[in-house]
Amino acid sequence: MKKLVILGAGGHGKVVADIAVKNGYEEIVFLDDNETSCAGFSVVGKIEDAAKIKGDKFVAIGDANLRQKLMEKIKTVTLIHP
């Protein structure tokens, strides 16, 4: 089963989730320091939990500096809208 872990449950994360569904991801979860649901998907932990959660990762944080720092630490996938 293809699983995607999206870091950031804001507006950009919602768009990424939509693209992930269209790319065949069967399980999509979010990590965010504000642990609420996002567009019907579960928020399963905080950003700092990324290394503990199995699955492909995508950083969808709006703050460019924070996004860059996270992407330097975490191997991420590229998603392309079909």
Short mmCIF file of N, CA, C and O in Angstrom, two decimals:
data_model
loop_
_atom_site.label_atom_id
_atom_site.label_comp_id
_atom_site.label_asym_id
_atom_site.label_seq_id
_atom_site.Cartn_x
_atom_site.Cartn_y
_atom_site.Cartn_z
N MET A 1 0.85 -1.18 0.00
CA MET A 1 0.00 0.00 0.00
C MET A 1 0.89 1.24 0.00
O MET A 1 1.81 1.35 0.80
N LYS A 2 0.61 2.17 -0.90
CA LYS A 2 1.37 3.43 -0.95
C LYS A 2 0.85 4.38 0.13
O LYS A 2 -0.33 4.68 0.19
N LYS A 3 1.79 4.83 0.99
CA LYS A 3 1.44 5.73 2.08
C LYS A 3 2.24 7.01 1.95
O LYS A 3 3.45 6.97 1.71
N LEU A 4 1.57 8.14 2.12
CA LEU A 4 2.23 9.44 2.09
C LEU A 4 2.03 10.14 3.42
O LEU A 4 0.91 10.20 3.94
N VAL A 5 3.12 10.66 3.95
CA VAL A 5 3.10 11.44 5.17
C VAL A 5 3.38 12.88 4.76
O VAL A 5 4.45 13.20 4.24
N ILE A 6 2.40 13.75 4.96
CA ILE A 6 2.53 15.16 4.58
C ILE A 6 2.84 15.97 5.83
O ILE A 6 2.09 15.93 6.81
N LEU A 7 3.94 16.69 5.78
CA LEU A 7 4.33 17.55 6.90
C LEU A 7 3.73 18.92 6.66
O LEU A 7 4.11 19.63 5.73
N GLY A 8 2.74 19.26 7.46
CA GLY A 8 2.03 20.54 7.32
C GLY A 8 0.60 20.31 6.90
O GLY A 8 0.35 19.81 5.81
N ALA A 9 -0.34 20.63 7.78
CA ALA A 9 -1.75 20.37 7.53
C ALA A 9 -2.52 21.64 7.18
O ALA A 9 -3.70 21.76 7.48
N GLY A 10 -1.86 22.58 6.52
CA GLY A 10 -2.52 23.81 6.11
C GLY A 10 -3.04 23.71 4.68
O GLY A 10 -3.24 22.62 4.14
N GLY A 11 -3.21 24.84 4.06
CA GLY A 11 -3.75 24.89 2.70
C GLY A 11 -2.90 24.15 1.68
O GLY A 11 -3.43 23.44 0.83
N HIS A 12 -1.58 24.32 1.76
CA HIS A 12 -0.70 23.63 0.81
C HIS A 12 -0.79 22.12 1.01
O HIS A 12 -0.80 21.36 0.05
N GLY A 13 -0.89 21.69 2.25
CA GLY A 13 -1.02 20.26 2.54
C GLY A 13 -2.28 19.67 1.93
O GLY A 13 -2.27 18.53 1.44
N LYS A 14 -3.38 20.41 1.94
CA LYS A 14 -4.63 19.94 1.34
C LYS A 14 -4.47 19.73 -0.16
O LYS A 14 -4.96 18.75 -0.72
N VAL A 15 -3.79 20.65 -0.82
CA VAL A 15 -3.54 20.53 -2.26
C VAL A 15 -2.65 19.31 -2.53
O VAL A 15 -2.90 18.53 -3.46
N VAL A 16 -1.63 19.12 -1.72
CA VAL A 16 -0.74 17.97 -1.86
C VAL A 16 -1.52 16.67 -1.68
O VAL A 16 -1.31 15.71 -2.43
N ALA A 17 -2.41 16.61 -0.70
CA ALA A 17 -3.22 15.41 -0.48
C ALA A 17 -4.06 15.09 -1.72
O ALA A 17 -4.17 13.92 -2.12
N ASP A 18 -4.65 16.09 -2.33
CA ASP A 18 -5.44 15.89 -3.55
C ASP A 18 -4.57 15.31 -4.67
O ASP A 18 -4.97 14.36 -5.35
N ILE A 19 -3.39 15.84 -4.84
CA ILE A 19 -2.46 15.35 -5.87
C ILE A 19 -2.03 13.92 -5.54
O ILE A 19 -1.93 13.08 -6.44
N ALA A 20 -1.80 13.64 -4.27
CA ALA A 20 -1.38 12.29 -3.86
C ALA A 20 -2.45 11.25 -4.18
O ALA A 20 -2.14 10.16 -4.67
N VAL A 21 -3.70 11.59 -3.92
CA VAL A 21 -4.80 10.68 -4.26
C VAL A 21 -4.79 10.39 -5.76
O VAL A 21 -4.91 9.24 -6.19
N LYS A 22 -4.60 11.42 -6.56
CA LYS A 22 -4.58 11.27 -8.01
C LYS A 22 -3.35 10.51 -8.51
O LYS A 22 -3.33 10.03 -9.63
N ASN A 23 -2.32 10.39 -7.64
CA ASN A 23 -1.11 9.65 -7.98
C ASN A 23 -1.10 8.25 -7.37
O ASN A 23 -0.07 7.59 -7.35
N GLY A 24 -2.23 7.82 -6.85
CA GLY A 24 -2.37 6.44 -6.40
C GLY A 24 -2.02 6.15 -4.95
O GLY A 24 -1.94 4.99 -4.55
N TYR A 25 -1.82 7.18 -4.14
CA TYR A 25 -1.57 6.94 -2.72
C TYR A 25 -2.86 6.46 -2.06
O TYR A 25 -3.91 7.08 -2.23
N GLU A 26 -2.76 5.35 -1.35
CA GLU A 26 -3.94 4.76 -0.72
C GLU A 26 -4.13 5.20 0.72
O GLU A 26 -5.23 5.15 1.25
N GLU A 27 -3.02 5.58 1.36
CA GLU A 27 -3.09 6.07 2.74
C GLU A 27 -2.35 7.40 2.81
O GLU A 27 -1.19 7.49 2.39
N ILE A 28 -3.02 8.41 3.33
CA ILE A 28 -2.43 9.74 3.46
C ILE A 28 -2.67 10.21 4.89
O ILE A 28 -3.81 10.18 5.38
N VAL A 29 -1.58 10.60 5.54
CA VAL A 29 -1.67 11.14 6.90
C VAL A 29 -0.87 12.43 6.96
O VAL A 29 -0.01 12.69 6.12
N PHE A 30 -1.17 13.22 7.96
CA PHE A 30 -0.49 14.50 8.16
C PHE A 30 0.28 14.51 9.47
O PHE A 30 -0.11 13.86 10.44
N LEU A 31 1.34 15.29 9.48
CA LEU A 31 2.05 15.66 10.71
C LEU A 31 1.96 17.17 10.82
O LEU A 31 2.21 17.87 9.83
N ASP A 32 1.58 17.66 11.98
CA ASP A 32 1.47 19.10 12.18
C ASP A 32 1.49 19.35 13.68
O ASP A 32 0.98 18.54 14.45
N ASP A 33 2.08 20.44 14.09
CA ASP A 33 2.14 20.76 15.51
C ASP A 33 0.76 21.11 16.06
O ASP A 33 0.54 21.06 17.27
N ASN A 34 -0.19 21.44 15.20
CA ASN A 34 -1.58 21.65 15.58
C ASN A 34 -2.33 20.38 15.19
O ASN A 34 -2.74 20.22 14.06
N GLU A 35 -2.47 19.46 16.12
CA GLU A 35 -2.99 18.13 15.82
C GLU A 35 -4.51 18.11 15.69
O GLU A 35 -5.22 17.71 16.60
N THR A 36 -5.00 18.53 14.54
CA THR A 36 -6.41 18.41 14.21
C THR A 36 -6.50 17.71 12.87
O THR A 36 -5.49 17.49 12.20
N SER A 37 -7.68 17.36 12.42
CA SER A 37 -7.79 16.71 11.12
C SER A 37 -7.61 17.73 10.00
O SER A 37 -7.71 18.94 10.21
N CYS A 38 -7.33 17.25 8.81
CA CYS A 38 -7.10 18.13 7.67
C CYS A 38 -7.80 17.53 6.45
O CYS A 38 -7.40 16.47 5.96
N ALA A 39 -8.84 18.18 6.01
CA ALA A 39 -9.58 17.77 4.81
C ALA A 39 -10.01 16.31 4.91
O ALA A 39 -10.01 15.59 3.93
N GLY A 40 -10.36 15.88 6.11
CA GLY A 40 -10.81 14.51 6.31
C GLY A 40 -9.71 13.49 6.54
O GLY A 40 -9.99 12.32 6.77
N PHE A 41 -8.46 13.91 6.47
CA PHE A 41 -7.32 13.03 6.73
C PHE A 41 -6.86 13.22 8.18
O PHE A 41 -7.00 14.28 8.75
N SER A 42 -6.26 12.17 8.72
CA SER A 42 -5.79 12.21 10.11
C SER A 42 -4.48 12.96 10.26
O SER A 42 -3.61 12.87 9.40
N VAL A 43 -4.37 13.69 11.36
CA VAL A 43 -3.09 14.25 11.79
C VAL A 43 -2.61 13.29 12.88
O VAL A 43 -3.22 13.18 13.93
N VAL A 44 -1.51 12.56 12.59
CA VAL A 44 -1.08 11.46 13.45
C VAL A 44 0.07 11.81 14.38
O VAL A 44 0.53 10.96 15.13
N GLY A 45 0.53 13.04 14.31
CA GLY A 45 1.63 13.44 15.18
C GLY A 45 2.12 14.82 14.83
O GLY A 45 1.54 15.53 14.01
N LYS A 46 3.23 15.17 15.46
CA LYS A 46 3.84 16.48 15.25
C LYS A 46 4.96 16.37 14.22
O LYS A 46 5.43 15.28 13.91
N ILE A 47 5.39 17.50 13.69
CA ILE A 47 6.45 17.54 12.68
C ILE A 47 7.69 16.78 13.14
O ILE A 47 8.30 16.05 12.38
N GLU A 48 8.02 16.91 14.40
CA GLU A 48 9.23 16.26 14.94
C GLU A 48 9.14 14.73 14.90
O GLU A 48 10.14 14.04 15.06
N ASP A 49 7.95 14.18 14.66
CA ASP A 49 7.75 12.73 14.61
C ASP A 49 8.03 12.14 13.22
O ASP A 49 7.88 10.93 13.03
N ALA A 50 8.44 12.95 12.28
CA ALA A 50 8.58 12.50 10.88
C ALA A 50 9.46 11.26 10.73
O ALA A 50 9.13 10.36 9.96
N ALA A 51 10.55 11.19 11.46
CA ALA A 51 11.46 10.04 11.32
C ALA A 51 10.84 8.75 11.85
O ALA A 51 11.22 7.66 11.42
N LYS A 52 9.86 8.86 12.73
CA LYS A 52 9.24 7.69 13.34
C LYS A 52 8.11 7.10 12.50
O LYS A 52 7.73 5.95 12.70
N ILE A 53 7.57 7.88 11.58
CA ILE A 53 6.40 7.46 10.81
C ILE A 53 6.86 6.89 9.47
O ILE A 53 7.57 7.56 8.72
N LYS A 54 6.43 5.68 9.15
CA LYS A 54 6.80 5.06 7.89
C LYS A 54 5.94 5.59 6.76
O LYS A 54 4.78 5.91 6.94
N GLY A 55 6.54 5.67 5.57
CA GLY A 55 5.84 6.12 4.37
C GLY A 55 6.66 7.17 3.64
O GLY A 55 7.65 7.69 4.18
N ASP A 56 6.27 7.45 2.40
CA ASP A 56 6.90 8.54 1.65
C ASP A 56 6.58 9.84 2.36
O ASP A 56 5.52 9.97 2.98
N LYS A 57 7.48 10.80 2.24
CA LYS A 57 7.28 12.09 2.93
C LYS A 57 7.21 13.23 1.92
O LYS A 57 7.87 13.19 0.88
N PHE A 58 6.42 14.24 2.24
CA PHE A 58 6.33 15.47 1.45
C PHE A 58 6.20 16.63 2.42
O PHE A 58 5.32 16.61 3.29
N VAL A 59 7.05 17.63 2.28
CA VAL A 59 7.00 18.79 3.16
C VAL A 59 6.11 19.86 2.52
O VAL A 59 6.42 20.38 1.45
N ALA A 60 5.00 20.17 3.18
CA ALA A 60 4.03 21.14 2.67
C ALA A 60 3.87 22.29 3.66
O ALA A 60 2.77 22.69 4.01
N ILE A 61 4.99 22.84 4.09
CA ILE A 61 5.01 23.95 5.05
C ILE A 61 5.14 25.25 4.25
O ILE A 61 5.98 25.34 3.36
N GLY A 62 4.32 26.23 4.58
CA GLY A 62 4.35 27.49 3.85
C GLY A 62 5.60 28.33 4.07
O GLY A 62 6.08 28.99 3.15
N ASP A 63 6.17 28.28 5.27
CA ASP A 63 7.36 29.06 5.59
C ASP A 63 8.55 28.47 4.84
O ASP A 63 9.00 27.36 5.13
N ALA A 64 9.08 29.20 3.87
CA ALA A 64 10.14 28.69 2.99
C ALA A 64 11.41 28.31 3.75
O ALA A 64 12.05 27.30 3.42
N ASN A 65 11.78 29.08 4.76
CA ASN A 65 12.99 28.76 5.53
C ASN A 65 12.82 27.45 6.30
O ASN A 65 13.71 26.60 6.30
N LEU A 66 11.68 27.28 6.96
CA LEU A 66 11.41 26.05 7.70
C LEU A 66 11.30 24.86 6.73
O LEU A 66 11.82 23.78 7.01
N ARG A 67 10.63 25.08 5.62
CA ARG A 67 10.49 24.01 4.62
C ARG A 67 11.86 23.54 4.14
O ARG A 67 12.13 22.33 4.07
N GLN A 68 12.76 24.46 3.86
CA GLN A 68 14.10 24.11 3.40
C GLN A 68 14.85 23.32 4.47
O GLN A 68 15.49 22.31 4.17
N LYS A 69 14.77 23.76 5.72
CA LYS A 69 15.46 23.05 6.80
C LYS A 69 14.95 21.62 6.94
O LYS A 69 15.73 20.68 7.12
N LEU A 70 13.64 21.44 6.84
CA LEU A 70 13.07 20.10 6.95
C LEU A 70 13.48 19.23 5.77
O LEU A 70 13.80 18.05 5.94
N MET A 71 13.49 19.81 4.58
CA MET A 71 13.84 19.04 3.40
C MET A 71 15.31 18.64 3.39
O MET A 71 15.68 17.65 2.76
N GLU A 72 16.15 19.37 4.09
CA GLU A 72 17.55 19.00 4.21
C GLU A 72 17.74 17.81 5.15
O GLU A 72 18.72 17.09 5.04
N LYS A 73 16.78 17.58 6.03
CA LYS A 73 16.86 16.50 7.01
C LYS A 73 16.09 15.25 6.58
O LYS A 73 16.40 14.16 7.03
N ILE A 74 15.06 15.43 5.77
CA ILE A 74 14.13 14.34 5.46
C ILE A 74 14.15 14.06 3.95
O ILE A 74 14.02 14.98 3.14
N LYS A 75 14.26 12.79 3.60
CA LYS A 75 14.16 12.41 2.19
C LYS A 75 12.68 12.54 1.79
O LYS A 75 11.80 12.00 2.45
N THR A 76 12.44 13.27 0.71
CA THR A 76 11.07 13.52 0.28
C THR A 76 10.84 12.99 -1.14
O THR A 76 11.77 12.74 -1.88
N VAL A 77 9.57 12.88 -1.49
CA VAL A 77 9.17 12.48 -2.83
C VAL A 77 8.73 13.71 -3.60
O VAL A 77 8.41 14.75 -3.02
N THR A 78 8.69 13.57 -4.90
CA THR A 78 8.15 14.60 -5.78
C THR A 78 6.79 14.14 -6.27
O THR A 78 6.63 12.99 -6.69
N LEU A 79 5.81 15.02 -6.22
CA LEU A 79 4.48 14.70 -6.74
C LEU A 79 4.18 15.64 -7.90
O LEU A 79 4.45 16.84 -7.82
N ILE A 80 3.61 15.07 -8.96
CA ILE A 80 3.24 15.86 -10.13
C ILE A 80 1.76 15.66 -10.37
O ILE A 80 1.27 14.53 -10.45
N HIS A 81 1.04 16.77 -10.49
CA HIS A 81 -0.40 16.70 -10.76
C HIS A 81 -0.61 16.11 -12.15
O HIS A 81 0.01 16.54 -13.11
N PRO A 82 -1.47 15.09 -12.24
CA PRO A 82 -1.68 14.47 -13.55
C PRO A 82 -2.40 15.39 -14.51
O PRO A 82 -2.40 15.23 -15.68
#
